[in-house]
PDB file of C-alpha atoms in Angstrom:
ATOM      1  CA  UNK A1237     100.886  93.649 114.104  1.00 71.00           C
ATOM      2  CA  UNK A1238      98.571  96.419 115.271  1.00 69.00           C
ATOM      3  CA  UNK A1239      96.209  93.884 116.831  1.00 65.00           C
ATOM      4  CA  UNK A1240      99.031  92.330 118.842  1.00 72.00           C
ATOM      5  CA  UNK A1241     100.327  95.803 119.751  1.00 77.00           C
ATOM      6  CA  UNK A1242      96.947  96.809 121.189  1.00 73.00           C
ATOM      7  CA  UNK A1243      96.681  93.575 123.181  1.00 74.00           C
ATOM      8  CA  UNK A1244     100.244  93.762 124.552  1.00 81.00           C
ATOM      9  CA  UNK A1245     100.805  97.526 124.895  1.00 83.00           C
ATOM     10  CA  UNK A1246      97.260  98.796 125.312  1.00 82.00           C
ATOM     11  CA  UNK A1247      95.198 101.139 123.169  1.00 79.00           C
ATOM     12  CA  UNK A1248      96.759 104.353 124.493  1.00 84.00           C
ATOM     13  CA  UNK A1249     100.376 103.377 123.802  1.00 87.00           C
ATOM     14  CA  UNK A1250      99.478 102.073 120.352  1.00 85.00           C
ATOM     15  CA  UNK A1251      97.671 105.323 119.603  1.00 86.00           C
ATOM     16  CA  UNK A1252     100.721 107.415 120.492  1.00 90.00           C
ATOM     17  CA  UNK A1253     102.971 105.127 118.451  1.00 89.00           C
ATOM     18  CA  UNK A1254     100.680 105.606 115.441  1.00 88.00           C
ATOM     19  CA  UNK A1255     100.655 109.363 116.048  1.00 90.00           C
ATOM     20  CA  UNK A1256     104.458 109.435 116.082  1.00 92.00           C
ATOM     21  CA  UNK A1257     104.567 107.562 112.783  1.00 91.00           C
ATOM     22  CA  UNK A1258     102.080 110.031 111.294  1.00 91.00           C
ATOM     23  CA  UNK A1259     104.277 112.951 112.328  1.00 93.00           C
ATOM     24  CA  UNK A1260     107.282 111.189 110.811  1.00 92.00           C
ATOM     25  CA  UNK A1261     105.410 110.869 107.509  1.00 91.00           C
ATOM     26  CA  UNK A1262     104.503 114.568 107.671  1.00 89.00           C
ATOM     27  CA  UNK A1263     108.176 115.490 108.155  1.00 90.00           C
ATOM     28  CA  UNK A1264     109.148 113.373 105.136  1.00 89.00           C
ATOM     29  CA  UNK A1265     106.416 115.063 103.059  1.00 86.00           C
ATOM     30  CA  UNK A1266     107.712 118.506 104.052  1.00 85.00           C
ATOM     31  CA  UNK A1267     111.215 117.417 103.068  1.00 85.00           C
ATOM     32  CA  UNK A1268     109.927 116.209  99.697  1.00 83.00           C
ATOM     33  CA  UNK A1269     108.143 119.525  99.210  1.00 76.00           C
ATOM     34  CA  UNK A1270     111.381 121.429  99.750  1.00 75.00           C
ATOM     35  CA  UNK A1271     113.158 119.223  97.209  1.00 75.00           C
ATOM     36  CA  UNK A1272     110.500 119.791  94.551  1.00 69.00           C
ATOM     37  CA  UNK A1273     109.894 123.470  95.232  1.00 65.00           C
ATOM     38  CA  UNK A1274     111.670 124.572  92.052  1.00 61.00           C
ATOM     39  CA  UNK A1275     109.832 122.098  89.824  1.00 57.00           C
ATOM     40  CA  UNK A1276     107.532 123.879  87.378  1.00 54.00           C
ATOM     41  CA  UNK A1277     103.806 123.325  87.986  1.00 53.00           C
ATOM     42  CA  UNK A1278     102.120 123.639  84.555  1.00 52.00           C
ATOM     43  CA  UNK A1279      98.500 123.210  85.661  1.00 52.00           C
ATOM     44  CA  UNK A1280      96.595 126.124  87.142  1.00 49.00           C
ATOM     45  CA  UNK A1281      93.288 126.066  89.000  1.00 46.00           C
ATOM     46  CA  UNK A1282      91.315 126.990  85.898  1.00 47.00           C
ATOM     47  CA  UNK A1283      92.840 124.118  83.961  1.00 47.00           C
ATOM     48  CA  UNK A1284      92.059 121.697  86.788  1.00 60.00           C
ATOM     49  CA  UNK A1285      88.473 122.902  86.835  1.00 64.00           C
ATOM     50  CA  UNK A1286      88.204 122.299  83.086  1.00 71.00           C
ATOM     51  CA  UNK A1287      89.726 118.869  83.505  1.00 68.00           C
ATOM     52  CA  UNK A1288      87.059 117.977  86.066  1.00 69.00           C
ATOM     53  CA  UNK A1289      84.282 119.355  83.874  1.00 77.00           C
ATOM     54  CA  UNK A1290      85.479 117.366  80.868  1.00 80.00           C
ATOM     55  CA  UNK A1291      85.922 114.273  83.008  1.00 78.00           C
ATOM     56  CA  UNK A1292      82.356 114.465  84.343  1.00 79.00           C
ATOM     57  CA  UNK A1293      81.096 114.953  80.786  1.00 82.00           C
ATOM     58  CA  UNK A1294      82.897 111.795  79.642  1.00 82.00           C
ATOM     59  CA  UNK A1295      81.595 109.827  82.619  1.00 80.00           C
ATOM     60  CA  UNK A1296      78.007 110.825  81.869  1.00 82.00           C
ATOM     61  CA  UNK A1297      78.047 110.523  78.070  1.00 82.00           C
ATOM     62  CA  UNK A1298      79.879 107.210  77.862  1.00 80.00           C
ATOM     63  CA  UNK A1299      77.284 104.476  78.670  1.00 80.00           C
ATOM     64  CA  UNK A1300      79.931 102.017  79.848  1.00 81.00           C
ATOM     65  CA  UNK A1301      81.622 104.537  82.128  1.00 83.00           C
ATOM     66  CA  UNK A1302      78.245 105.672  83.447  1.00 84.00           C
ATOM     67  CA  UNK A1303      77.352 102.147  84.562  1.00 85.00           C
ATOM     68  CA  UNK A1304      80.809 101.520  86.037  1.00 86.00           C
ATOM     69  CA  UNK A1305      80.549 104.808  87.924  1.00 87.00           C
ATOM     70  CA  UNK A1306      77.139 103.810  89.301  1.00 87.00           C
ATOM     71  CA  UNK A1307      78.733 100.571  90.479  1.00 88.00           C
ATOM     72  CA  UNK A1308      81.492 102.561  92.162  1.00 87.00           C
ATOM     73  CA  UNK A1309      78.949 104.882  93.808  1.00 89.00           C
ATOM     74  CA  UNK A1310      77.065 101.917  95.295  1.00 88.00           C
ATOM     75  CA  UNK A1311      80.398 100.416  96.363  1.00 86.00           C
ATOM     76  CA  UNK A1312      81.500 103.728  97.922  1.00 86.00           C
ATOM     77  CA  UNK A1313      78.226 103.972  99.840  1.00 86.00           C
ATOM     78  CA  UNK A1314      78.769 100.462 101.174  1.00 85.00           C
ATOM     79  CA  UNK A1315      82.518 100.899 101.630  1.00 79.00           C
ATOM     80  CA  UNK A1316      82.105 103.118 104.684  1.00 79.00           C
ATOM     81  CA  UNK A1317      80.798 100.127 106.660  1.00 83.00           C
ATOM     82  CA  UNK A1318      84.426  99.099 107.085  1.00 83.00           C
ATOM     83  CA  UNK A1319      85.612 102.309 108.746  1.00 81.00           C
ATOM     84  CA  UNK A1320      87.253 101.833 112.125  1.00 78.00           C
ATOM     85  CA  UNK A1321      84.415 103.196 114.267  1.00 79.00           C
ATOM     86  CA  UNK A1322      81.850 100.793 112.778  1.00 85.00           C
ATOM     87  CA  UNK A1323      84.065  97.700 112.874  1.00 86.00           C
ATOM     88  CA  UNK A1324      85.066  98.483 116.464  1.00 86.00           C
ATOM     89  CA  UNK A1325      81.401  98.807 117.435  1.00 87.00           C
ATOM     90  CA  UNK A1326      80.703  95.480 115.721  1.00 89.00           C
ATOM     91  CA  UNK A1327      83.563  93.779 117.570  1.00 88.00           C
ATOM     92  CA  UNK A1328      82.247  95.037 120.900  1.00 88.00           C
ATOM     93  CA  UNK A1329      78.472  94.769 120.433  1.00 87.00           C
ATOM     94  CA  UNK A1330      78.062  91.789 118.105  1.00 87.00           C
ATOM     95  CA  UNK A1331      81.129  89.698 118.949  1.00 88.00           C
ATOM     96  CA  UNK A1332      81.628  90.714 122.561  1.00 88.00           C
ATOM     97  CA  UNK A1333      85.332  91.445 122.029  1.00 87.00           C
ATOM     98  CA  UNK A1334      87.548  94.449 122.612  1.00 81.00           C
ATOM     99  CA  UNK A1335      90.042  96.578 120.715  1.00 76.00           C
ATOM    100  CA  UNK A1336      92.574  93.765 120.413  1.00 77.00           C
ATOM    101  CA  UNK A1337      90.178  91.547 118.488  1.00 82.00           C
ATOM    102  CA  UNK A1338      89.212  94.507 116.328  1.00 82.00           C
ATOM    103  CA  UNK A1339      92.879  94.850 115.383  1.00 79.00           C
ATOM    104  CA  UNK A1340      93.023  91.152 114.502  1.00 84.00           C
ATOM    105  CA  UNK A1341      89.984  91.567 112.240  1.00 86.00           C
ATOM    106  CA  UNK A1342      91.662  94.423 110.383  1.00 84.00           C
ATOM    107  CA  UNK A1343      94.863  92.416 110.095  1.00 84.00           C
ATOM    108  CA  UNK A1344      92.934  89.415 108.752  1.00 88.00           C
ATOM    109  CA  UNK A1345      91.343  91.529 106.061  1.00 87.00           C
ATOM    110  CA  UNK A1346      94.730  92.995 105.119  1.00 87.00           C
ATOM    111  CA  UNK A1347      96.215  89.485 104.916  1.00 89.00           C
ATOM    112  CA  UNK A1348      93.312  88.381 102.709  1.00 90.00           C
ATOM    113  CA  UNK A1349      93.843  91.408 100.467  1.00 89.00           C
ATOM    114  CA  UNK A1350      97.521  90.538  99.999  1.00 90.00           C
ATOM    115  CA  UNK A1351      96.621  86.938  99.173  1.00 90.00           C
ATOM    116  CA  UNK A1352      93.991  88.288  96.801  1.00 89.00           C
ATOM    117  CA  UNK A1353      96.593  90.390  95.022  1.00 88.00           C
ATOM    118  CA  UNK A1354      98.710  87.297  94.428  1.00 91.00           C
ATOM    119  CA  UNK A1355      95.649  85.369  93.238  1.00 89.00           C
ATOM    120  CA  UNK A1356      94.594  88.196  90.899  1.00 86.00           C
ATOM    121  CA  UNK A1357      98.091  88.233  89.419  1.00 87.00           C
ATOM    122  CA  UNK A1358      97.943  84.484  88.809  1.00 89.00           C
ATOM    123  CA  UNK A1359      94.483  84.776  87.202  1.00 87.00           C
ATOM    124  CA  UNK A1360      95.215  87.988  85.282  1.00 85.00           C
ATOM    125  CA  UNK A1361      94.603  86.539  81.813  1.00 86.00           C
ATOM    126  CA  UNK A1362      91.331  84.900  82.821  1.00 87.00           C
ATOM    127  CA  UNK A1363      90.126  88.088  84.493  1.00 86.00           C
ATOM    128  CA  UNK A1364      90.921  90.069  81.341  1.00 83.00           C
ATOM    129  CA  UNK A1365      88.919  87.647  79.210  1.00 84.00           C
ATOM    130  CA  UNK A1366      85.931  87.658  81.578  1.00 85.00           C
ATOM    131  CA  UNK A1367      85.819  91.167  83.027  1.00 83.00           C
ATOM    132  CA  UNK A1368      82.071  91.477  83.498  1.00 84.00           C
ATOM    133  CA  UNK A1369      81.715  87.943  84.869  1.00 86.00           C
ATOM    134  CA  UNK A1370      84.560  88.637  87.325  1.00 87.00           C
ATOM    135  CA  UNK A1371      82.883  91.845  88.479  1.00 87.00           C
ATOM    136  CA  UNK A1372      79.458  90.235  88.856  1.00 87.00           C
ATOM    137  CA  UNK A1373      80.711  87.184  90.747  1.00 90.00           C
ATOM    138  CA  UNK A1374      82.947  89.378  92.876  1.00 88.00           C
ATOM    139  CA  UNK A1375      80.089  91.644  93.929  1.00 89.00           C
ATOM    140  CA  UNK A1376      77.727  88.731  94.600  1.00 91.00           C
ATOM    141  CA  UNK A1377      80.295  86.862  96.700  1.00 92.00           C
ATOM    142  CA  UNK A1378      81.289  90.013  98.566  1.00 91.00           C
ATOM    143  CA  UNK A1379      77.628  90.751  99.246  1.00 92.00           C
ATOM    144  CA  UNK A1380      77.090  87.227 100.597  1.00 93.00           C
ATOM    145  CA  UNK A1381      80.185  87.404 102.804  1.00 93.00           C
ATOM    146  CA  UNK A1382      79.140  90.833 104.103  1.00 92.00           C
ATOM    147  CA  UNK A1383      75.637  89.652 105.047  1.00 93.00           C
ATOM    148  CA  UNK A1384      76.987  86.519 106.768  1.00 94.00           C
ATOM    149  CA  UNK A1385      79.536  88.708 108.571  1.00 93.00           C
ATOM    150  CA  UNK A1386      76.767  91.038 109.767  1.00 90.00           C
ATOM    151  CA  UNK A1387      74.635  88.163 111.093  1.00 92.00           C
ATOM    152  CA  UNK A1388      77.557  86.310 112.655  1.00 91.00           C
ATOM    153  CA  UNK A1389      78.308  86.331 116.388  1.00 90.00           C
ATOM    154  CA  UNK A1390      81.336  83.993 116.421  1.00 91.00           C
ATOM    155  CA  UNK A1391      84.668  85.873 116.676  1.00 90.00           C
ATOM    156  CA  UNK A1392      86.726  83.176 114.920  1.00 91.00           C
ATOM    157  CA  UNK A1393      84.261  83.058 112.000  1.00 93.00           C
ATOM    158  CA  UNK A1394      84.526  86.841 111.680  1.00 90.00           C
ATOM    159  CA  UNK A1395      88.291  86.447 111.155  1.00 91.00           C
ATOM    160  CA  UNK A1396      87.747  83.764 108.507  1.00 93.00           C
ATOM    161  CA  UNK A1397      85.216  85.937 106.686  1.00 92.00           C
ATOM    162  CA  UNK A1398      87.595  88.908 106.764  1.00 90.00           C
ATOM    163  CA  UNK A1399      90.305  86.783 105.149  1.00 92.00           C
ATOM    164  CA  UNK A1400      87.907  85.500 102.467  1.00 92.00           C
ATOM    165  CA  UNK A1401      86.739  89.020 101.623  1.00 91.00           C
ATOM    166  CA  UNK A1402      90.268  90.058 100.631  1.00 87.00           C
ATOM    167  CA  UNK A1403      90.677  87.894  97.493  1.00 90.00           C
ATOM    168  CA  UNK A1404      87.084  88.556  96.388  1.00 90.00           C
ATOM    169  CA  UNK A1405      87.633  92.311  96.719  1.00 87.00           C
ATOM    170  CA  UNK A1406      90.912  92.235  94.805  1.00 88.00           C
ATOM    171  CA  UNK A1407      89.624  90.227  91.845  1.00 88.00           C
ATOM    172  CA  UNK A1408      86.474  92.359  91.599  1.00 87.00           C
ATOM    173  CA  UNK A1409      88.453  95.588  91.865  1.00 88.00           C
ATOM    174  CA  UNK A1410      91.035  94.557  89.254  1.00 88.00           C
ATOM    175  CA  UNK A1411      88.277  93.603  86.795  1.00 87.00           C
ATOM    176  CA  UNK A1412      86.381  96.844  87.384  1.00 86.00           C
ATOM    177  CA  UNK A1413      89.428  99.094  87.041  1.00 86.00           C
ATOM    178  CA  UNK A1414      90.423  97.286  83.837  1.00 86.00           C
ATOM    179  CA  UNK A1415      86.915  97.681  82.407  1.00 83.00           C
ATOM    180  CA  UNK A1416      87.002 101.403  83.209  1.00 84.00           C
ATOM    181  CA  UNK A1417      90.384 101.904  81.562  1.00 84.00           C
ATOM    182  CA  UNK A1418      89.329  99.942  78.468  1.00 82.00           C
ATOM    183  CA  UNK A1419      86.216 102.105  78.099  1.00 80.00           C
ATOM    184  CA  UNK A1420      87.982 105.431  77.630  1.00 81.00           C
ATOM    185  CA  UNK A1421      90.767 106.680  75.318  1.00 82.00           C
ATOM    186  CA  UNK A1422      94.177 106.876  76.948  1.00 81.00           C
ATOM    187  CA  UNK A1423      94.379 110.652  76.475  1.00 80.00           C
ATOM    188  CA  UNK A1424      91.151 111.133  78.471  1.00 81.00           C
ATOM    189  CA  UNK A1425      92.021 108.751  81.294  1.00 83.00           C
ATOM    190  CA  UNK A1426      93.469 111.436  83.593  1.00 81.00           C
ATOM    191  CA  UNK A1427      90.332 113.584  83.253  1.00 83.00           C
ATOM    192  CA  UNK A1428      88.089 110.601  83.939  1.00 86.00           C
ATOM    193  CA  UNK A1429      90.032 109.541  87.028  1.00 84.00           C
ATOM    194  CA  UNK A1430      90.069 113.112  88.362  1.00 82.00           C
ATOM    195  CA  UNK A1431      86.291 113.493  88.076  1.00 84.00           C
ATOM    196  CA  UNK A1432      85.696 109.928  89.241  1.00 85.00           C
ATOM    197  CA  UNK A1433      87.863 110.425  92.329  1.00 85.00           C
ATOM    198  CA  UNK A1434      86.090 113.624  93.396  1.00 85.00           C
ATOM    199  CA  UNK A1435      82.672 112.006  92.953  1.00 87.00           C
ATOM    200  CA  UNK A1436      83.518 108.831  94.873  1.00 87.00           C
ATOM    201  CA  UNK A1437      85.221 110.741  97.711  1.00 86.00           C
ATOM    202  CA  UNK A1438      82.117 112.914  98.107  1.00 87.00           C
ATOM    203  CA  UNK A1439      79.829 109.872  98.171  1.00 89.00           C
ATOM    204  CA  UNK A1440      82.004 108.154 100.788  1.00 87.00           C
ATOM    205  CA  UNK A1441      81.956 111.242 102.994  1.00 86.00           C
ATOM    206  CA  UNK A1442      78.158 111.320 102.918  1.00 88.00           C
ATOM    207  CA  UNK A1443      77.872 107.560 103.461  1.00 89.00           C
ATOM    208  CA  UNK A1444      79.991 107.726 106.620  1.00 86.00           C
ATOM    209  CA  UNK A1445      77.424 110.071 108.159  1.00 87.00           C
ATOM    210  CA  UNK A1446      74.500 107.929 106.964  1.00 88.00           C
ATOM    211  CA  UNK A1447      75.877 104.650 108.263  1.00 88.00           C
ATOM    212  CA  UNK A1448      76.888 106.298 111.507  1.00 85.00           C
ATOM    213  CA  UNK A1449      73.242 107.212 112.033  1.00 88.00           C
ATOM    214  CA  UNK A1450      72.129 103.708 111.007  1.00 89.00           C
ATOM    215  CA  UNK A1451      74.502 102.106 113.511  1.00 86.00           C
ATOM    216  CA  UNK A1452      73.320 104.480 116.231  1.00 86.00           C
ATOM    217  CA  UNK A1453      69.587 104.144 115.572  1.00 88.00           C
ATOM    218  CA  UNK A1454      69.118 100.594 114.243  1.00 88.00           C
ATOM    219  CA  UNK A1455      72.194  98.754 115.479  1.00 88.00           C
ATOM    220  CA  UNK A1456      75.533  97.881 113.953  1.00 88.00           C
ATOM    221  CA  UNK A1457      74.303  94.652 112.313  1.00 91.00           C
ATOM    222  CA  UNK A1458      71.978  96.637 110.047  1.00 92.00           C
ATOM    223  CA  UNK A1459      74.988  98.505 108.681  1.00 91.00           C
ATOM    224  CA  UNK A1460      76.364  95.314 107.156  1.00 92.00           C
ATOM    225  CA  UNK A1461      72.984  94.087 105.932  1.00 92.00           C
ATOM    226  CA  UNK A1462      72.390  97.357 104.082  1.00 92.00           C
ATOM    227  CA  UNK A1463      75.965  97.255 102.792  1.00 90.00           C
ATOM    228  CA  UNK A1464      75.389  93.761 101.419  1.00 91.00           C
ATOM    229  CA  UNK A1465      72.281  95.004  99.612  1.00 91.00           C
ATOM    230  CA  UNK A1466      74.289  97.844  98.035  1.00 90.00           C
ATOM    231  CA  UNK A1467      76.852  95.352  96.731  1.00 90.00           C
ATOM    232  CA  UNK A1468      73.982  93.475  95.069  1.00 90.00           C
ATOM    233  CA  UNK A1469      73.002  96.757  93.365  1.00 88.00           C
ATOM    234  CA  UNK A1470      76.537  96.934  91.954  1.00 86.00           C
ATOM    235  CA  UNK A1471      76.203  93.339  90.721  1.00 86.00           C
ATOM    236  CA  UNK A1472      72.977  94.255  88.912  1.00 86.00           C
ATOM    237  CA  UNK A1473      74.743  97.219  87.310  1.00 84.00           C
ATOM    238  CA  UNK A1474      77.474  94.895  86.041  1.00 82.00           C
ATOM    239  CA  UNK A1475      74.814  92.672  84.457  1.00 80.00           C
ATOM    240  CA  UNK A1476      73.335  95.757  82.783  1.00 80.00           C
ATOM    241  CA  UNK A1477      76.814  96.574  81.523  1.00 76.00           C
ATOM    242  CA  UNK A1478      76.891  93.184  79.809  1.00 72.00           C
ATOM    243  CA  UNK A1479      73.489  93.690  78.172  1.00 70.00           C
ATOM    244  CA  UNK A1480      73.967  97.285  77.049  1.00 61.00           C
ATOM    245  CA  UNK A1481      77.445  96.774  75.637  1.00 59.00           C
ATOM    246  CA  UNK A1482      77.406  93.399  73.965  1.00 58.00           C
ATOM    247  CA  UNK A1483      79.277  94.855  70.993  1.00 49.00           C
ATOM    248  CA  UNK A1484      81.332  97.313  73.014  1.00 50.00           C
ATOM    249  CA  UNK A1485      85.120  97.127  72.521  1.00 48.00           C
ATOM    250  CA  UNK A1486      85.760  96.085  76.164  1.00 47.00           C
ATOM    251  CA  UNK A1487      85.918  92.390  75.258  1.00 41.00           C
ATOM    252  CA  UNK A1488      87.821  92.953  71.992  1.00 42.00           C
ATOM    253  CA  UNK A1489      90.378  95.278  73.499  1.00 44.00           C
ATOM    254  CA  UNK A1490      90.888  92.935  76.423  1.00 41.00           C
ATOM    255  CA  UNK A1491      91.568  89.965  74.131  1.00 42.00           C
ATOM    256  CA  UNK A1492      94.110  91.945  72.181  1.00 41.00           C
ATOM    257  CA  UNK A1493      95.988  93.053  75.278  1.00 40.00           C
TER     258      UNK A1493
END
């Protein structure tokens, strides 16, 4: 819808429409805050700091979580290649198209992600039984699609690749999140996610700067080639996960679920 809005209304009008929606969300958040003002907040800053410290300790000391976190770090580094500024530059420089086509590319990826969610739901039992294989194949396929996307100069093929990336991303992500959750006790899951989220957000912030410099100095195509290489690193980490934890309870716990 955004792609068609940009083509029919223009970038400026679409921008102000998006800004209005953002302000509407802010107003709703303020209203929610006023409704929950009297709700007791049990956690203080010191407790949150301890939660993060314990979460980082679990991530580092648990071999399975350490490998999964390394996979997520490589994925976070590569994930910034899909930020709006880079994809817009790719649409203009590599494909010779404008903002409207950039919107269609984003919409295609979103459509592929929704289809991927349906596919992951249909294949849920198979994914649970083959978590590591699903992660490895997902990373390898996503890497291949990313490299082809970066070398491509046909606009219609870019849309097809964006659609295909959606299901691959969903299946890989579902398998990886399940493997993470099966590798840690339920009572420690909140601490792990808190530490994991801070780490990945920091890595993504740094990667945005790095890939911005790469796009500026080497060209936007190199951004996707390097991103594809980082996804291969994640695939290698998933293979290491299989070797290091042959007798780890991931497989057993998954079968019993």
